[in-house]
Amino acid sequence: MKLEVDVAIVGSGAGGGAVLDRLLPLIGQGLKVAVLEAGPYFTRDYFTQREVEMMGIFWGNGAWPTADGAITMMMGKAVGGSTAMYTGVTFRAPDEVLLEWGIPGLTPEDLKPRYEALEQALNVHAPPADFVNDNNRLFKEACEKLGWPCEDLRLNLRDCDQNGYCNLGCVSGGKQGTLELQIPRAIAAGVTLVPNCTVERVQDRTLFAQVQPAPAGTQPGPYPPGPLEIKARLIVLAAGCPGTPALLLRSGLPGLCDALGRYVTVHPAVTGFGIYPHPIKNYRGFPKTYYTPHFSKSHGYYIETCFYYPFSTAKSVHGWGPEHRSLMRRYNRMLSILVLLHDPALPANRVTLSRGQAKLIYRIHPDNIKALAHAQASSAEIFFAAGCDSVHVSLADQFELSRAEAAADPGRFIRPENFIPGTTPVSSAHPQGGCRMGIAPKTSITDPLGRVHGYPWLRVADSSLFPKSSHVNPYLTIMALADRVADGIFADRREFLP
Amino acid sequence: MADEPFRYHFKHLAGRRQQTFLAIAEEIIPADDSGPGGGTIATAALADWAIARLDPSLQKLLMVFLTVWEYLGLLFGGKPFTRLSSEARQRQMRWFERSPIPALRTGFFGLRAMALMGFYCREDVWPSIGYEGPLLFDRPFPDPEIRALQKGKVGVAP
Ligand SMILES: Cc1cc2nc3c(=O)[nH]c(=O)nc-3n(C[C@H](O)[C@H](O)[C@H](O)COP(=O)(O)OP(=O)(O)OC[C@H]3O[C@@H](n4cnc5c(N)ncnc54)[C@H](O)[C@@H]3O)c2cc1C
């Protein structure tokens, strides 16, 4: 099958959705737009709040490890991309991060109005008081006791029913992700959405894709299974990281520099647990409302609240055997927090191909392992200050640290040497980089407005543009960058658009 | 009939591999006074359903790994893993977990994940951990097989 449009967008997540929204006014003027998405079109009534049934909304059915198996990567494979199962925690990139990125024109002043407009459109606000479940309340009280700053995690919600299953797909539609906002608007405006459509190559303003059958219970697309060729005047790659770098690597476009695929960062994430004296049912209510930035500048990490479902929790608990089972039996007394590490952007951490499929080669940096040990000691301090009887963190000498022995100085029991790659549970939901923007075609893949060097008809508008880590949860910055990419499209409009 | 076990046809964890998986799962989640351990057909069936949906290269690795695991038991007690005592099995698992060979560590981590999934995604296990289950408990899913497997009453289809 063949399709001819003015603009083709590959990927329908945070970046794709933001570009799509900016193009909508032009559709009324005759612009033809298609969105090609590898994942199925799940609607709210598909989401059953059951972990094993919802595997299929993630890449690799939730089992997408880094090449060395040390980190489980979580990326959405769905219309809406990873915003279909994100939590909606909304951060602006700190000024010092933008400064460190050093991209000409990408300044706090440039981003401020974009952030403001996006936050308004997505209804971003501080969590109201009735959103705070015990896990979050106790975290805040503990930070206050310790004298550490505890800040609100701002959220992009409207009429959220706080059912607590955000990361298995939002059943109420309260989360203001691409699936709920931009996609319905685009479909109503006449955009062609092709779900289950994996783009394999891009060449000479043409995309070569394969359409798969729609899985049962999902919305079918307009094309039957089989090859699909899409010609477009302008192509926007928003397949995320590792999706976009992998697609460019597969395409083998001449002239792109060796930075392609490289400088990937992931915010390695590790969960820690405290055991509270009595049941608190933290799996109900909104899972994340507070964080402490206390150690961001000094040690390179954030601590955020979090809470997950039984299997995800069991997987994040280190080890096995009677101790593991005994801890899991106290699931409804658990407090949990997530450490997010600021990782360095290194050329060796990269997306490559294995039989044409994306593979992520990534090694956790020794400084990050040291930071993790510090972060777990800080987490233990929070848990004890919150009133927990014991603490389980993966780098501790013992499976469970009791209040009596460890509360005074948990750091004595937690050591970086206890980190074992592939055994210590680490995950990531924030892959970034691989098509870093910049000025010089010798060291970057796109210019600061996402134009692929040497290919004016090809743009990148997703997390792969990040030249280094954003440190904070990235979706809003991805959307703000995609908004800049849309500026570039408008600036070049006469060349490409009717 | 509501009380009849659901008859499941294993695709990957069959034969010898199933025995190895069950032995590993029982060590990972040992029985205690809250109920049976992970080494049951119900755990294996749910894990098998999930394995069938993994990337084929990962499926293959897991299956090869199970075979390697079984025969490496010879080094830890002179017998295949399934015939070792629980102490010897645990010795082998502790060695795998800290093995200098990264593939052995990650293989173990993968199997651990499958055993934990097979166990903690089951409705019959949830009361023992104080989890009341999804708010939309009865919302249907397009694949009735996995919903039946989560109930935890499973038999092997011929
Ligand atoms: C469980 C979870 C929780 C999260 N919570 C938060 C949070 O609270 N706050 C926050 O800021 N961030 C959060 N994130 C991260 C955030 O969702 C992502 O960083 C963001 O969505 C990435 O945007 P993107 O456009 O780069 O890629 P995505 O949103 O991932 O979209 C990329 C899309 O491209 C598709 N694709 C890939 N390859 C191809 C191809 N070859 N052909 C066609 N389509 C393709 C993919 O299927 C996917 O749908 C979370 C992520 C997850 C998984």
XYZ file of C-alpha atoms and ligand atoms in Angstrom:
709
model
C 0.000 0.000 0.000
C 1.115 3.583 -0.622
C 0.227 6.805 1.094
C 1.175 10.350 0.164
C 0.967 13.206 2.673
C 2.544 16.585 3.338
C 3.857 15.716 6.786
C 4.483 12.275 8.236
C 5.165 11.935 11.946
C 6.764 8.712 13.181
C 5.764 8.022 16.799
C 2.824 9.388 18.742
C 4.278 10.035 22.203
C 5.233 13.233 24.020
C 7.268 14.689 21.146
C 5.033 13.516 18.298
C 1.941 14.784 20.085
C 3.409 18.246 20.633
C 4.356 18.675 16.953
C 0.997 17.325 15.865
C -0.848 19.876 17.966
C 1.073 22.763 16.441
C 0.239 21.559 12.931
C -3.506 21.306 13.536
C -4.356 24.850 12.394
C -2.708 24.105 9.034
C -4.843 21.036 8.518
C -7.844 23.295 8.148
C -5.891 24.945 5.319
C -5.430 21.668 3.492
C -2.269 20.214 5.061
C -2.298 16.408 4.967
C -0.711 14.766 8.008
C -0.196 11.111 8.910
C 1.000 9.673 12.213
C 2.666 6.259 12.055
C 2.830 4.449 15.357
C 4.388 1.039 15.999
C 2.128 0.365 18.966
C -1.564 -0.495 19.037
C -4.336 2.001 19.662
C -5.449 1.103 23.195
C -8.389 3.007 24.550
C -9.299 3.528 28.214
C -11.558 0.498 28.416
C -8.636 -1.780 27.460
C -6.792 -1.007 30.709
C -7.600 -3.651 33.339
C -5.235 -2.567 36.160
C -3.612 -6.021 36.043
C 0.141 -6.187 35.553
C 0.382 -9.338 33.471
C -2.417 -8.266 31.136
C -0.875 -4.834 30.606
C 2.567 -6.161 29.588
C 1.611 -5.528 25.979
C 1.506 -1.743 26.330
C 5.298 -1.675 26.788
C 8.124 -2.327 24.325
C 9.267 -5.947 24.578
C 6.138 -6.679 26.610
C 7.858 -5.034 29.557
C 11.044 -7.084 29.183
C 13.429 -4.784 27.322
C 16.790 -5.014 29.083
C 19.970 -3.136 28.265
C 22.481 -5.297 26.363
C 24.221 -6.362 29.586
C 20.875 -7.118 31.224
C 21.594 -4.719 34.091
C 18.701 -2.282 33.544
C 15.090 -3.003 32.654
C 13.996 -0.267 30.248
C 10.346 0.795 30.267
C 9.020 2.502 27.120
C 5.494 2.673 25.865
C 4.550 0.940 22.630
C 1.147 2.435 22.100
C -0.696 5.296 20.511
C 0.295 8.031 22.967
C 3.795 6.535 23.367
C 5.122 6.458 26.899
C 2.591 9.110 27.912
C -0.031 6.337 27.780
C 1.425 4.912 30.996
C 3.508 7.724 32.472
C 2.644 9.191 35.856
C 2.296 12.755 34.623
C 4.910 14.198 36.973
C 5.789 17.527 35.393
C 9.144 19.270 35.658
C 10.776 22.125 33.845
C 14.449 21.500 33.108
C 16.486 23.401 35.703
C 18.343 26.437 34.308
C 21.712 24.880 35.158
C 20.843 21.834 33.026
C 20.077 24.025 30.013
C 23.305 25.901 30.641
C 25.230 22.638 30.767
C 23.613 21.562 27.495
C 24.997 24.725 25.904
C 22.725 24.659 22.845
C 22.607 28.088 21.189
C 19.117 29.565 21.488
C 17.931 26.917 23.915
C 17.830 29.186 26.933
C 15.599 29.391 30.010
C 14.050 32.492 28.406
C 13.232 30.603 25.207
C 11.657 27.704 27.057
C 9.744 29.674 29.694
C 6.756 30.698 27.515
C 6.634 27.213 25.995
C 6.576 25.584 29.418
C 3.875 28.009 30.538
C 1.678 27.334 27.521
C 2.104 23.575 27.795
C 1.421 23.562 31.514
C -1.759 25.472 30.937
C -2.877 23.176 28.132
C -2.110 20.078 30.217
C -3.655 21.498 33.406
C -0.451 21.130 35.411
C -0.891 21.899 39.082
C 0.407 21.054 42.538
C -1.285 17.991 44.025
C -4.323 19.050 46.054
C -4.306 18.059 49.741
C -6.787 15.204 49.237
C -4.362 13.570 46.793
C -1.846 12.719 49.434
C -1.918 9.078 50.505
C 0.042 7.748 53.481
C 3.157 6.935 51.491
C 3.403 10.532 50.377
C 2.297 12.090 53.665
C 4.861 10.106 55.654
C 7.603 10.989 53.154
C 6.874 14.679 53.586
C 6.738 14.470 57.373
C 10.043 12.583 57.382
C 11.781 15.158 55.172
C 10.515 17.907 57.460
C 11.878 16.068 60.513
C 15.231 15.701 58.796
C 15.239 19.350 57.731
C 15.404 18.419 54.050
C 13.377 20.338 51.501
C 10.280 18.454 50.322
C 8.618 19.820 47.246
C 5.396 19.119 45.402
C 5.579 17.000 42.276
C 3.380 18.957 39.904
C 0.929 16.803 37.950
C -0.919 17.115 34.656
C -4.337 15.877 35.683
C -7.964 16.769 35.171
C -10.695 15.005 37.171
C -8.289 12.282 38.287
C -10.034 9.582 40.321
C -6.796 8.643 42.165
C -7.200 4.954 41.481
C -3.417 4.496 41.619
C -2.883 2.509 38.416
C -1.373 5.297 36.276
C 1.500 3.114 35.042
C -0.840 0.447 33.664
C -2.809 2.965 31.579
C -5.236 5.584 32.860
C -8.795 4.257 33.052
C -10.436 7.582 33.869
C -8.722 9.679 31.222
C -7.656 12.135 33.926
C -4.000 12.062 32.902
C -3.414 14.655 30.218
C -1.167 12.578 27.969
C -1.069 12.467 24.178
C -3.566 9.603 24.064
C -6.190 11.755 25.790
C -5.426 15.204 24.385
C -3.590 15.496 21.093
C -4.638 12.243 19.442
C -8.426 12.718 19.661
C -8.027 16.331 18.495
C -5.880 15.240 15.569
C -8.272 12.489 14.513
C -11.179 14.921 14.670
C -9.209 17.320 12.476
C -8.640 14.646 9.834
C -5.115 13.407 10.582
C -4.490 9.839 9.399
C -3.425 7.736 12.382
C -1.847 4.410 11.500
C -1.363 2.235 14.603
C 0.596 -1.062 14.548
C 2.824 0.497 11.909
C 6.554 0.057 12.427
C 8.702 2.290 10.270
C 11.743 0.366 9.173
C 13.646 2.872 7.039
C 13.585 6.457 5.873
C 14.992 7.492 2.521
C 14.435 10.383 0.089
C 11.294 11.697 1.771
C 9.890 8.190 1.915
C 9.180 5.944 4.863
C 9.127 2.173 4.495
C 6.900 0.564 7.083
C 5.185 -2.692 8.014
C 1.655 -2.750 9.350
C 0.824 -5.532 11.818
C -2.668 -6.797 12.638
C -4.391 -4.894 15.458
C -4.318 -6.958 18.682
C -7.737 -8.021 19.994
C -9.488 -5.292 21.941
C -7.637 -2.408 20.258
C -8.780 0.058 17.605
C -7.924 -1.057 14.067
C -6.070 1.273 11.711
C -6.927 2.295 8.168
C -4.509 -0.108 6.433
C -4.420 -3.901 6.239
C -1.373 -5.783 7.547
C 1.576 -5.685 5.158
C 4.099 -3.225 3.755
C 3.199 0.457 3.636
C 5.199 3.124 1.804
C 4.626 6.724 2.847
C 5.825 9.652 0.776
C 5.933 13.013 2.535
C 7.351 16.458 1.869
C 8.452 16.645 5.471
C 9.169 13.801 7.884
C 9.267 14.225 11.657
C 10.880 11.432 13.651
C 9.344 11.235 17.123
C 9.931 7.548 17.832
C 11.746 8.389 21.080
C 14.949 6.874 22.409
C 15.922 4.233 21.336
C 13.302 4.332 18.509
C 14.568 7.322 16.518
C 18.324 6.616 16.670
C 17.621 2.985 15.729
C 15.533 4.061 12.750
C 18.281 6.391 11.535
C 20.924 3.716 12.040
C 18.829 1.256 10.013
C 18.378 3.826 7.280
C 22.105 4.422 6.864
C 21.690 7.996 5.625
C 25.089 9.136 4.362
C 26.848 11.981 6.143
C 25.509 11.583 9.663
C 28.343 11.657 12.169
C 29.473 9.007 14.605
C 27.458 10.627 17.422
C 24.374 8.868 16.009
C 23.035 6.533 18.678
C 25.528 7.737 21.268
C 25.420 9.798 24.494
C 22.331 8.027 25.762
C 21.353 8.724 29.363
C 18.610 6.883 31.242
C 18.261 8.266 34.809
C 18.959 4.846 36.393
C 16.163 4.294 38.913
C 16.213 2.160 42.041
C 13.365 1.605 44.493
C 13.815 1.305 48.257
C 11.312 0.093 50.854
C 10.463 0.849 54.442
C 8.186 -1.331 56.569
C 5.638 0.620 58.558
C 4.278 -0.705 61.880
C 0.737 -1.100 60.566
C -1.156 -1.456 57.266
C -1.303 1.689 55.110
C -2.468 0.425 51.699
C -0.226 2.647 49.635
C -1.271 0.994 46.405
C -4.394 3.120 46.517
C -4.350 6.851 45.871
C -2.110 8.887 43.588
C 1.317 7.240 43.694
C 3.627 10.265 43.489
C 3.200 13.692 45.013
C 6.514 14.739 46.636
C 10.238 14.730 46.065
C 13.359 16.070 47.664
C 15.985 17.825 45.535
C 18.261 17.999 48.598
C 21.035 15.875 47.096
C 20.739 16.826 43.452
C 23.615 19.288 43.307
C 25.818 17.706 45.968
C 25.471 14.015 45.070
C 23.628 13.793 41.751
C 20.218 12.313 42.526
C 16.602 13.048 43.285
C 14.419 11.083 45.666
C 10.757 10.865 44.632
C 7.853 9.051 46.195
C 6.461 6.109 44.227
C 4.360 3.018 44.692
C 3.899 0.009 42.456
C 1.785 -3.117 42.106
C 2.746 -6.523 43.561
C 4.850 -7.986 40.737
C 6.748 -4.746 40.019
C 7.383 -4.422 43.743
C 8.571 -8.029 44.043
C 10.943 -7.475 41.124
C 12.371 -4.334 42.729
C 12.962 -6.127 46.018
C 16.493 -7.487 45.928
C 17.211 -11.207 46.358
C 14.959 -14.248 46.820
C 14.050 -16.935 49.314
C 12.366 -16.719 52.728
C 13.489 -13.115 53.329
C 12.027 -11.972 50.024
C 8.760 -13.728 50.687
C 8.574 -12.399 54.232
C 9.060 -8.834 52.979
C 6.409 -9.263 50.288
C 3.966 -10.525 52.904
C 4.201 -7.019 54.346
C 3.295 -5.408 51.015
C 0.439 -3.484 52.589
C 2.787 -2.003 55.184
C 5.402 -0.857 52.702
C 6.494 2.694 52.038
C 8.493 3.065 48.888
C 10.652 5.696 47.261
C 12.461 5.966 43.990
C 16.004 7.203 43.541
C 16.650 8.806 40.147
C 20.339 9.226 39.352
C 21.789 11.999 37.184
C 23.915 9.996 34.746
C 26.703 11.333 32.540
C 26.294 11.447 28.732
C 29.066 9.217 27.411
C 29.719 8.156 23.824
C 30.034 4.496 24.843
C 26.430 4.437 26.108
C 24.655 3.970 22.831
C 21.860 2.581 20.729
C 23.076 0.020 18.192
C 21.342 -2.557 16.043
C 21.096 -6.275 16.501
C 19.480 -7.950 13.486
C 17.924 -4.603 12.633
C 16.389 -4.118 16.073
C 17.393 -1.491 18.614
C 19.785 -2.590 21.331
C 20.988 -0.331 24.141
C 24.567 -0.672 25.274
C 24.785 1.074 28.621
C 27.052 0.695 31.645
C 26.178 2.245 34.955
C 28.958 4.685 35.820
C 30.942 3.973 39.021
C 30.123 7.501 40.267
C 26.422 6.657 39.892
C 26.908 3.519 41.973
C 28.535 5.610 44.721
C 25.682 8.096 44.458
C 23.194 5.228 44.696
C 24.750 4.011 47.965
C 24.467 7.544 49.345
C 20.893 7.791 48.064
C 19.921 4.518 49.708
C 21.359 5.718 53.012
C 19.299 8.919 52.611
C 16.233 6.825 51.751
C 16.768 4.752 54.895
C 16.967 7.944 56.946
C 13.632 9.022 55.456
C 12.010 5.656 56.187
C 13.200 5.627 59.792
C 12.173 9.255 60.302
C 8.749 8.283 58.903
C 8.414 5.692 61.671
C 9.301 2.506 59.804
C 10.445 -0.525 61.787
C 12.856 -1.686 59.117
C 14.260 -0.826 55.706
C 15.128 -2.853 52.607
C 17.590 -1.329 50.153
C 19.595 -3.296 47.631
C 23.113 -2.143 48.572
C 22.777 -2.934 52.277
C 24.908 -5.637 53.879
C 21.747 -7.257 55.257
C 18.441 -7.923 53.574
C 16.550 -5.855 56.125
C 17.988 -3.128 58.347
C 16.180 -2.863 61.652
C 15.465 0.407 63.407
C 17.399 -0.720 66.503
C 20.639 -1.389 64.700
C 20.565 1.017 61.787
C 18.390 4.065 62.438
C 21.209 6.104 63.989
C 23.491 5.749 60.974
C 22.107 3.621 58.100
C 25.013 4.618 55.857
C 27.296 2.280 57.844
C 25.448 -0.696 56.390
C 25.099 0.426 52.773
C 28.034 0.104 50.415
C 28.617 0.619 46.686
C 30.587 -2.653 46.624
C 27.300 -4.496 47.142
C 26.146 -3.416 43.693
C 26.165 -6.339 41.260
C 25.217 -5.475 37.662
C 22.414 -7.737 36.484
C 21.523 -8.779 40.036
C 20.819 -5.444 41.730
C 17.396 -4.405 40.397
C 17.674 -1.185 38.340
C 15.118 0.178 35.897
C 14.671 3.204 33.672
C 11.663 4.930 32.167
C 13.571 7.991 30.930
C 15.852 7.065 28.012
C 17.217 10.172 26.314
C 19.756 11.080 23.630
C 21.170 9.263 20.630
C 20.352 12.072 18.152
C 21.854 14.907 20.161
C 21.232 18.375 18.840
C 24.035 20.876 18.379
C 25.605 23.190 15.865
C 28.403 21.177 14.290
C 27.463 18.296 11.967
C 30.665 16.594 13.117
C 29.469 16.227 16.693
C 25.664 16.322 16.545
C 22.826 14.823 14.516
C 20.440 17.773 14.337
C 20.612 21.519 14.646
C 19.019 23.229 17.673
C 15.615 23.100 15.954
C 15.759 19.367 15.289
C 16.699 19.622 11.566
C 18.815 16.581 10.702
C 22.153 17.882 9.398
C 22.202 17.619 5.608
C 18.539 16.553 5.362
C 16.320 19.637 5.546
C 13.187 17.532 4.997
C 13.905 15.379 8.036
C 13.336 16.501 11.635
C 13.706 14.896 15.057
C 11.253 15.865 17.810
C 11.625 13.594 20.826
C 13.787 12.619 23.782
C 16.625 11.530 21.526
C 17.473 15.219 20.943
C 18.759 15.660 24.506
C 22.531 16.258 24.374
C 22.879 15.284 28.051
C 20.629 14.189 30.891
C 17.739 16.447 31.880
C 18.199 15.253 35.494
C 14.457 15.773 36.039
C 11.534 13.729 34.684
C 11.664 14.665 31.025
C 8.277 14.684 29.303
C 7.565 18.425 29.543
C 11.005 19.317 28.210
C 10.534 16.857 25.332
C 7.293 18.619 24.475
C 8.939 22.041 24.773
C 11.735 20.935 22.425
C 9.148 19.534 20.004
C 7.462 22.919 20.124
C 10.755 24.474 19.007
C 10.960 21.883 16.225
C 7.494 23.021 15.146
C 8.829 26.604 15.046
C 11.487 25.380 12.640
C 8.857 23.706 10.486
C 6.845 26.903 10.353
C 9.975 28.905 9.519
C 10.699 26.608 6.561
C 7.063 26.295 5.685
C 7.253 27.666 2.170
C 9.758 25.028 1.140
C 7.767 22.039 2.307
C 4.196 22.794 2.951
C 1.480 23.558 0.391
C -17.610 -25.644 36.410
C -16.254 -22.827 38.602
C -14.085 -25.089 40.771
C -12.540 -27.065 37.935
C -8.890 -26.189 37.271
C -8.250 -24.352 34.030
C -6.480 -26.683 31.611
C -3.439 -24.922 30.194
C -1.296 -26.065 27.308
C 2.374 -25.200 27.996
C 4.293 -23.733 25.075
C 7.767 -23.196 26.512
C 8.017 -24.441 30.081
C 7.296 -28.057 29.239
C 8.959 -31.363 30.178
C 12.336 -31.171 31.896
C 12.423 -27.378 31.675
C 9.189 -27.174 33.596
C 10.693 -29.279 36.380
C 13.748 -27.018 36.522
C 11.573 -23.897 36.537
C 9.387 -25.271 39.323
C 12.449 -26.111 41.425
C 13.882 -22.612 40.946
C 10.533 -20.935 41.626
C 10.134 -22.885 44.876
C 13.520 -21.626 46.103
C 12.759 -18.060 45.043
C 9.359 -18.078 46.750
C 9.476 -20.857 49.359
C 6.302 -22.118 51.008
C 5.573 -20.598 54.398
C 2.679 -20.476 56.820
C 0.799 -18.151 54.461
C 0.569 -20.822 51.806
C 2.357 -22.870 49.148
C 5.502 -21.625 47.479
C 6.150 -20.615 43.888
C 6.923 -24.123 42.628
C 3.442 -24.916 41.391
C 1.865 -25.453 37.987
C -0.140 -22.266 38.530
C 3.061 -20.177 38.745
C 4.644 -21.963 35.796
C 1.548 -21.569 33.613
C 1.310 -17.830 34.148
C 5.062 -17.478 33.524
C 4.737 -19.594 30.362
C 1.954 -17.346 29.054
C 4.212 -14.317 29.634
C 7.278 -15.999 28.099
C 5.251 -16.747 24.971
C 4.863 -12.985 24.508
C 8.537 -12.052 24.901
C 10.877 -11.264 22.076
C 11.825 -14.621 20.460
C 15.520 -14.029 21.133
C 14.816 -13.591 24.856
C 12.582 -16.664 24.847
C 15.385 -18.690 23.355
C 17.930 -17.392 25.844
C 15.679 -18.243 28.777
C 15.108 -21.765 27.491
C 18.807 -22.408 26.862
C 19.529 -20.958 30.258
C 17.115 -23.349 31.968
C 18.910 -26.308 30.395
C 22.330 -24.944 31.385
C 21.034 -24.311 34.888
C 19.781 -27.873 35.237
C 23.101 -29.461 34.285
C 25.316 -27.029 36.176
C 23.741 -28.634 39.216
C 26.385 -31.352 38.678
C 29.012 -28.894 39.925
C 27.110 -28.069 43.086
C 26.092 -31.514 44.317
C 26.944 -34.023 41.627
C 23.367 -34.144 40.252
C 21.154 -32.121 37.953
C 19.529 -29.157 39.717
C 16.115 -30.774 40.123
C 17.657 -33.692 42.026
C 19.752 -31.591 44.396
C 18.860 -30.991 48.039
C 17.408 -27.588 48.831
C 20.741 -26.537 50.417
C 22.679 -27.465 47.289
C 20.131 -25.681 45.098
C 20.523 -22.547 47.158
C 24.313 -22.800 46.891
C 23.993 -22.912 43.130
C 21.593 -19.963 43.093
C 23.846 -17.859 45.297
C 26.733 -18.622 42.970
C 24.706 -17.676 39.887
C 23.594 -14.443 41.483
C 27.176 -13.357 42.083
C 28.743 -15.165 39.143
C 31.652 -13.433 37.406
C 29.921 -14.341 34.127
C 27.395 -11.549 33.392
C 25.164 -13.810 31.254
C 24.619 -16.161 34.183
C 23.658 -13.296 36.479
C 21.205 -11.806 34.005
C 19.797 -15.210 33.101
C 19.077 -15.769 36.771
C 17.536 -12.298 37.080
C 15.280 -13.074 34.103
C 14.097 -16.371 35.580
C 13.611 -14.735 38.975
C 11.389 -12.134 37.261
C 9.328 -14.848 35.568
C 8.851 -16.767 38.813
C 7.851 -13.587 40.661
C 5.440 -12.678 37.876
C 3.926 -16.156 37.849
C 3.351 -15.937 41.582
C 2.504 -12.339 42.446
C 0.145 -11.781 39.506
C -2.197 -14.411 40.951
C -5.454 -13.519 42.636
C -5.138 -16.430 45.067
C -1.796 -15.040 46.301
C -2.964 -11.453 46.810
C -4.724 -11.950 50.172
C -1.473 -13.268 51.667
C 0.281 -9.947 50.945
C -2.639 -7.706 51.832
C -3.373 -6.636 48.262
C -7.046 -6.244 47.463
C -6.548 -6.372 43.710
C -7.606 -3.988 40.958
C -10.469 -1.614 41.568
C -11.929 -2.747 38.254
C -11.628 -6.367 39.301
C -14.068 -7.801 36.798
C -13.269 -5.661 33.793
C -12.902 -8.182 30.957
C -9.699 -8.658 28.980
C -9.686 -9.809 25.346
C -7.620 -12.890 26.195
C -9.711 -15.010 28.618
C -6.859 -17.488 29.079
C -4.681 -15.117 31.083
C -7.636 -14.080 33.227
C -8.284 -17.741 34.022
C -4.607 -18.336 34.831
C -4.608 -15.504 37.354
C -7.186 -17.349 39.421
C -4.442 -19.829 40.352
C -6.337 -23.068 39.736
C -4.526 -24.649 36.834
C -4.096 -28.114 35.408
C -2.001 -29.286 32.489
C -3.765 -29.800 29.170
C -2.629 -32.894 27.338
C 5.977 3.923 33.317
C 6.486 5.283 32.904
C 6.285 6.385 33.751
C 6.751 7.643 33.382
N 6.461 8.730 34.171
C 6.888 9.964 33.798
C 6.534 11.116 34.550
O 5.797 11.042 35.525
N 7.034 12.319 34.150
C 7.860 12.450 33.059
O 8.305 13.560 32.768
N 8.173 11.376 32.305
C 7.703 10.148 32.644
N 7.990 9.061 31.862
C 8.838 9.263 30.673
C 8.074 9.905 29.534
O 6.840 9.268 29.353
C 8.923 9.812 28.272
O 10.179 10.407 28.547
C 8.312 10.506 27.082
O 7.017 10.061 26.806
C 9.196 10.281 25.859
O 8.663 10.983 24.786
P 9.100 10.631 23.301
O 8.209 11.386 22.400
O 10.559 10.811 23.175
O 8.847 9.058 23.169
P 7.545 8.199 23.491
O 6.556 8.972 24.272
O 8.033 6.934 24.099
O 6.923 7.908 22.054
C 7.630 7.242 21.049
C 6.666 6.418 20.233
O 7.310 6.037 19.031
C 6.922 4.711 18.708
N 7.955 4.130 17.852
C 9.202 3.741 18.197
N 9.835 3.259 17.112
C 8.974 3.333 16.070
C 9.059 2.978 14.690
N 10.173 2.460 14.167
N 7.967 3.167 13.915
C 6.819 3.709 14.420
N 6.712 4.064 15.730
C 7.772 3.886 16.533
C 6.806 4.038 20.054
O 5.963 2.902 19.972
C 6.226 5.133 20.918
O 4.830 5.050 20.952
C 7.489 7.802 32.179
C 7.670 6.702 31.330
C 7.161 5.462 31.679
C 7.364 4.297 30.745
